[in-house]
Coordinates of C-alpha atoms in Angstrom, one line a residue:
G100 CA -8.5 -20.7 0.7
G101 CA -7.1 -18.5 -2.4
R102 CA -3.6 -18.6 -4.0
S103 CA -0.3 -18.6 -2.5
L104 CA 3.1 -17.4 -3.5
E105 CA 4.0 -20.3 -5.1
K106 CA 7.2 -22.2 -3.6
G107 CA 8.2 -23.0 -7.4
T108 CA 8.7 -19.8 -8.3
K109 CA 11.7 -17.1 -7.6
P110 CA 10.9 -15.4 -4.4
W111 CA 10.5 -11.6 -4.2
G112 CA 14.0 -10.1 -3.6
S113 CA 15.9 -13.4 -4.8
S114 CA 19.2 -12.4 -6.7
S115 CA 17.2 -12.3 -10.0
N116 CA 15.4 -9.2 -9.3
M117 CA 17.0 -7.7 -6.3
G118 CA 17.6 -4.6 -8.5
A119 CA 14.3 -3.7 -8.3
V120 CA 14.7 -2.7 -4.9
E121 CA 18.2 -1.5 -4.6
S122 CA 19.0 2.1 -2.9
C123 CA 17.9 5.5 -4.5
C124 CA 22.0 5.6 -4.3
G125 CA 22.3 2.5 -6.3
K126 CA 23.5 2.2 -9.8
R127 CA 20.4 1.9 -11.6
G128 CA 18.9 4.7 -13.3
M129 CA 16.4 7.0 -11.9
M130 CA 13.4 5.4 -14.3
D131 CA 14.1 2.1 -13.2
R132 CA 12.7 3.5 -9.4
L133 CA 9.8 5.2 -10.6
P134 CA 6.5 3.5 -10.2
V135 CA 4.3 3.8 -13.4
M136 CA 0.4 3.4 -13.5
P137 CA -1.7 0.5 -13.4
S138 CA -3.1 -1.9 -15.9
Q139 CA -6.4 -0.2 -15.0
P140 CA -7.3 2.1 -12.2
I141 CA -6.9 1.1 -8.6
S142 CA -9.5 2.6 -6.2
A143 CA -10.4 0.1 -3.6
L144 CA -11.4 2.6 -0.9
G145 CA -13.0 5.7 -3.1
N146 CA -12.0 7.0 -5.9
Q147 CA -11.9 10.4 -4.5
Y148 CA -8.4 9.0 -3.2
V149 CA -7.2 8.4 -6.7
T150 CA -4.8 10.5 -8.6
F151 CA -6.6 10.9 -12.2
N152 CA -4.0 13.0 -13.7
P153 CA -1.6 10.6 -16.1
E154 CA 1.3 13.2 -15.5
Q155 CA 0.8 13.8 -11.8
P156 CA 2.4 11.0 -9.5
E157 CA 2.3 12.1 -5.9
L158 CA 5.2 11.6 -3.5
F159 CA 4.4 11.6 0.4
T160 CA 6.6 11.8 3.6
M161 CA 5.1 9.6 6.4
A162 CA 6.7 8.6 9.8
K163 CA 7.5 5.8 11.3
R164 CA 5.7 4.2 14.4
V165 CA 2.2 6.1 13.5
W166 CA 0.7 3.0 14.7
F167 CA 1.8 3.5 18.2
Q168 CA 1.3 7.2 18.3
S169 CA -1.8 8.6 20.5
A170 CA -1.5 12.2 18.8
P171 CA -2.7 12.5 15.1
F172 CA -0.4 12.4 12.5
D173 CA -0.5 14.8 9.4
V174 CA -0.3 13.2 6.1
Q175 CA 1.0 15.7 3.7
D176 CA 3.0 15.5 0.5
V177 CA 6.6 16.5 0.1
S178 CA 5.6 20.3 -0.3
Q179 CA 3.9 20.1 2.7
N180 CA 0.6 20.3 1.4
D181 CA -2.5 18.7 3.5
W182 CA -3.7 15.4 2.7
F183 CA -5.1 13.6 5.3
K184 CA -4.7 13.0 9.3
I185 CA -4.8 9.5 10.8
E186 CA -6.6 9.2 14.4
G187 CA -6.9 7.2 16.9
K188 CA -5.7 7.0 20.3
D189 CA -4.3 3.6 22.1
A190 CA -4.4 1.9 18.6
K191 CA -2.3 -0.9 20.7
W192 CA -5.4 -2.2 22.3
T193 CA -8.1 -0.6 20.6
G194 CA -7.0 -2.2 17.1
Q195 CA -8.1 1.2 14.8
K196 CA -7.1 4.5 13.9
K197 CA -9.1 6.7 10.9
L198 CA -8.6 8.2 7.7
V199 CA -9.8 11.8 7.8
L200 CA -10.0 13.9 5.0
N201 CA -8.8 16.8 4.6
T202 CA -12.1 18.4 5.0
G203 CA -12.3 17.1 8.5
V204 CA -14.2 14.1 7.4
P205 CA -13.7 10.8 8.6
H206 CA -13.7 8.4 6.0
C207 CA -11.9 5.0 6.1
T208 CA -11.0 2.8 9.3
I209 CA -7.9 0.5 9.4
E210 CA -8.2 -2.4 11.9
R211 CA -5.6 -4.8 12.7
R212 CA -6.8 -7.8 13.5
N213 CA -3.4 -9.9 14.6
F214 CA 0.0 -9.8 13.8
A215 CA 0.0 -10.3 10.2
L216 CA -3.8 -9.2 9.0
W217 CA -5.4 -5.9 8.7
H218 CA -8.8 -4.8 7.2
M219 CA -9.7 -1.4 5.9
Y220 CA -13.3 -0.4 5.7
V221 CA -15.3 2.4 4.5
G222 CA -18.3 2.4 6.7
H223 CA -19.4 -1.2 7.3
E224 CA -17.8 -2.3 4.4
R225 CA -14.2 -3.9 4.1
R226 CA -13.1 -2.5 1.1
A227 CA -9.2 -4.3 1.1
S228 CA -6.8 -6.3 3.6
I229 CA -3.3 -6.8 3.8
R230 CA -1.8 -9.8 5.2
R231 CA 1.8 -11.0 5.8
E232 CA 3.2 -13.7 4.4
A233 CA 6.3 -15.9 3.9
P234 CA 6.9 -17.8 1.3
N235 CA 10.1 -19.2 0.7
G236 CA 11.5 -18.1 3.6
K237 CA 10.6 -14.3 2.4
T238 CA 8.4 -12.2 4.0
V239 CA 6.0 -10.3 1.6
Y240 CA 2.4 -8.3 2.0
V241 CA -0.1 -9.6 -0.3
I242 CA -2.7 -6.8 -0.8
L243 CA -6.3 -8.3 -1.4
L244 CA -8.8 -6.1 -3.2
H245 CA -12.8 -7.1 -2.3
Q246 CA -15.8 -6.3 -4.2
S247 CA -19.6 -5.6 -4.0
P248 CA -21.1 -7.1 -2.3
F249 CA -18.4 -6.3 0.4
P250 CA -17.6 -8.5 3.2
S251 CA -18.7 -6.1 6.5
R252 CA -17.1 -5.7 10.1
S253 CA -18.7 -9.1 11.6
S254 CA -17.8 -10.9 8.5
D255 CA -15.0 -14.0 9.0
D256 CA -11.8 -12.6 8.5
D257 CA -11.6 -14.9 5.5
A258 CA -14.4 -13.4 4.0
G259 CA -14.2 -11.7 0.5
S260 CA -11.4 -11.8 -2.2
Q261 CA -8.8 -14.2 -1.3
E262 CA -7.2 -13.7 -4.9
P263 CA -4.2 -11.3 -3.9
A264 CA -4.3 -7.8 -6.7
L265 CA -1.0 -6.4 -5.2
V266 CA 2.1 -7.6 -3.7
A267 CA 4.9 -5.5 -1.9
H268 CA 8.5 -6.8 -1.8
G269 CA 11.8 -5.7 -0.9
D270 CA 13.5 -4.8 2.2
F271 CA 10.9 -3.8 4.4
L272 CA 13.0 -2.6 8.0
A273 CA 15.2 -0.5 5.5
C274 CA 12.2 1.0 3.7
Q275 CA 12.9 0.1 0.5
Y276 CA 10.2 -2.0 -1.4
W277 CA 7.7 -1.9 -4.2
F278 CA 4.1 -2.0 -4.5
Q279 CA 3.5 -4.4 -7.6
E280 CA 0.4 -6.0 -9.5
V281 CA -0.3 -9.4 -9.1
Q282 CA -3.4 -10.2 -11.7
S283 CA -2.2 -8.3 -14.8
R284 CA -0.1 -9.7 -17.5
E285 CA 2.8 -6.8 -17.3
Q286 CA 2.6 -6.8 -13.2
R287 CA 3.6 -3.2 -12.8
R288 CA 5.5 -2.1 -10.4
V289 CA 2.9 1.5 -8.8
A290 CA 4.3 2.9 -6.0
R291 CA 7.6 2.7 -4.1
V292 CA 8.5 3.4 -0.5
D293 CA 12.1 4.5 0.0
P294 CA 14.1 7.0 2.9
P295 CA 14.1 10.3 2.7
E296 CA 16.9 12.1 1.5
T297 CA 20.1 12.2 3.9
E298 CA 19.4 15.5 4.5
R299 CA 16.4 15.7 5.3
K300 CA 15.7 16.5 9.0
G301 CA 14.3 13.7 11.0
G302 CA 15.0 11.5 8.0
Q303 CA 15.9 8.2 10.5
D304 CA 12.1 8.5 11.7
N305 CA 10.4 9.2 8.3
Y306 CA 10.0 7.2 5.1
Q307 CA 9.0 8.4 1.4
V308 CA 6.2 6.7 -0.8
A309 CA 5.7 7.1 -4.3
I310 CA 2.6 6.6 -5.8
A311 CA 1.8 6.6 -9.9
P312 CA -1.3 8.1 -10.9
L313 CA -4.6 6.1 -11.0
V314 CA -3.5 4.1 -7.9
D315 CA -5.5 5.0 -4.8
V316 CA -3.7 6.6 -2.4
A317 CA -5.0 6.4 0.3
L318 CA -4.7 2.5 0.1
I319 CA -1.0 2.6 -0.5
L320 CA -0.1 4.9 2.5
L321 CA -2.2 2.8 4.9
C322 CA -0.5 -0.3 3.4
S323 CA 2.9 1.3 4.1
L324 CA 1.9 2.3 8.0
A325 CA 0.9 -1.2 8.1
I326 CA 3.9 -2.6 7.0
D327 CA 5.9 -0.3 9.1
T328 CA 4.1 -1.2 12.4
C329 CA 5.0 -5.3 12.2
E330 CA 8.4 -4.8 10.8
Q331 CA 8.9 -2.3 13.9
E332 CA 7.5 -4.7 16.1
E333 CA 9.5 -7.8 14.9
A334 CA 12.7 -5.7 15.0
N335 CA 12.1 -4.5 18.6
A336 CA 11.0 -8.0 19.4
D337 CA 7.7 -6.7 20.5
G338 CA 5.7 -8.9 18.7
A339 CA 4.4 -11.0 21.5
E340 CA 2.7 -8.0 23.0
S341 CA 0.7 -7.1 19.7
L342 CA -2.9 -8.2 19.2
G343 CA -3.0 -11.9 18.6
S344 CA -0.1 -14.3 18.1
G345 CA 0.3 -14.1 14.4
R346 CA -1.7 -16.1 11.8
E347 CA -0.8 -19.0 9.5
S348 CA -1.3 -18.7 6.0
T349 CA -4.5 -19.8 4.2
L350 CA -3.3 -19.3 1.0
D351 CA -3.0 -22.5 -1.4
S352 CA 0.8 -23.3 -1.9
S353 CA 0.4 -26.6 -3.6
R354 CA -0.4 -24.8 -7.2
T355 CA 2.7 -23.4 -9.6
D356 CA 2.7 -21.2 -12.7
D357 CA 4.2 -18.1 -13.7
R358 CA 1.7 -15.3 -12.3
W359 CA 4.2 -14.5 -9.9
R360 CA 6.9 -14.1 -12.1
H361 CA 8.9 -10.6 -12.0
S362 CA 10.0 -8.8 -15.0
L363 CA 13.0 -6.3 -14.8
D364 CA 12.0 -5.0 -18.4
P365 CA 10.9 -1.7 -18.7
I366 CA 7.2 -0.9 -18.6
P367 CA 5.8 1.9 -20.7
I368 CA 3.9 4.6 -19.2
Q369 CA 0.3 4.5 -21.0
M370 CA -3.4 5.4 -20.5
P371 CA -4.8 1.7 -19.6
V372 CA -7.8 1.1 -22.5
K373 CA -10.5 -1.0 -22.1
G374 CA -12.9 -1.8 -25.0
G375 CA -10.9 0.5 -27.5
A376 CA -11.9 3.9 -24.9
A377 CA -9.7 5.6 -22.2
P378 CA -11.6 5.9 -19.3
K379 CA -13.6 9.1 -18.0
I380 CA -11.0 11.0 -15.9
G381 CA -12.8 13.8 -15.6
G382 CA -15.8 12.5 -14.7
V383 CA -14.5 11.2 -11.3
P384 CA -13.8 14.1 -8.9
P385 CA -10.4 13.6 -7.4
L386 CA -10.0 14.5 -3.5
W387 CA -9.8 18.3 -3.9
H388 CA -12.8 18.9 -6.1
K389 CA -14.5 17.9 -2.7
G390 CA -12.7 20.5 -0.3
K391 CA -9.4 22.3 0.3
T392 CA -6.5 21.6 -2.6
P393 CA -3.7 20.0 -1.2
R394 CA -1.4 21.8 -3.2
G395 CA -2.9 25.2 -3.7
G396 CA -5.4 25.9 -1.1
P397 CA -9.5 25.9 -1.7
P398 CA -10.4 25.7 -5.4

């Protein structure tokens, strides 16, 4: 087993950090609600999903209950540029949906193992997992990023990394929550989910996902899909009909340290530096170098 959200630490969403997941209409300033670049680039599903321009955060509109839809869902940014398509009929029974590039090429699969566990695959390689946990009685989602050699589709559910790289915490049913680093010193908040603007048509059925530069866009979007599915099922008392009956946490809850601390101190936006040199941003093609540009048509 690996780490748990230790009992000796303050749970996410406690009174000391509720300001971090406050509504867009709350009193905290806009800068407190903007995700910041991670300590190092996150590219779990492939770097073509990562925005490498440090001045270019992304904002997407996602629909609720996509998992239960038979029709494909077009993933667009708030300017209505096409990025991906999520496909897969009868996912409630097959347990799978595919993420397709805007070039029409299937690239990533998200697989549901039971109510509390999901895996993401590129080909037959398990690149990431997301697990629902409830330390201290407060629900969070931990995201595990696997390393090469990757577990395969036939590997045990516990294969691969058991050290969470990100944790999602906040008010999930209200679509107000953060994705935050776990293993870095600063534990930066790198993505945020919010309800859409109230005047936006169909707002009750949608939510917005803000993602910082250098963060795997597809990873965050698919995690938000998994979170929405679990929360919608629980809210509608449909959990008993989902695949499996849930999963008890296998993470060790006996260890205590400060790695799960939550800081509300402002975090400066800066390029990650390793060995005194900035990453070679230009050498890693983003998605739109491989086909249709999401914002402006063909390159």
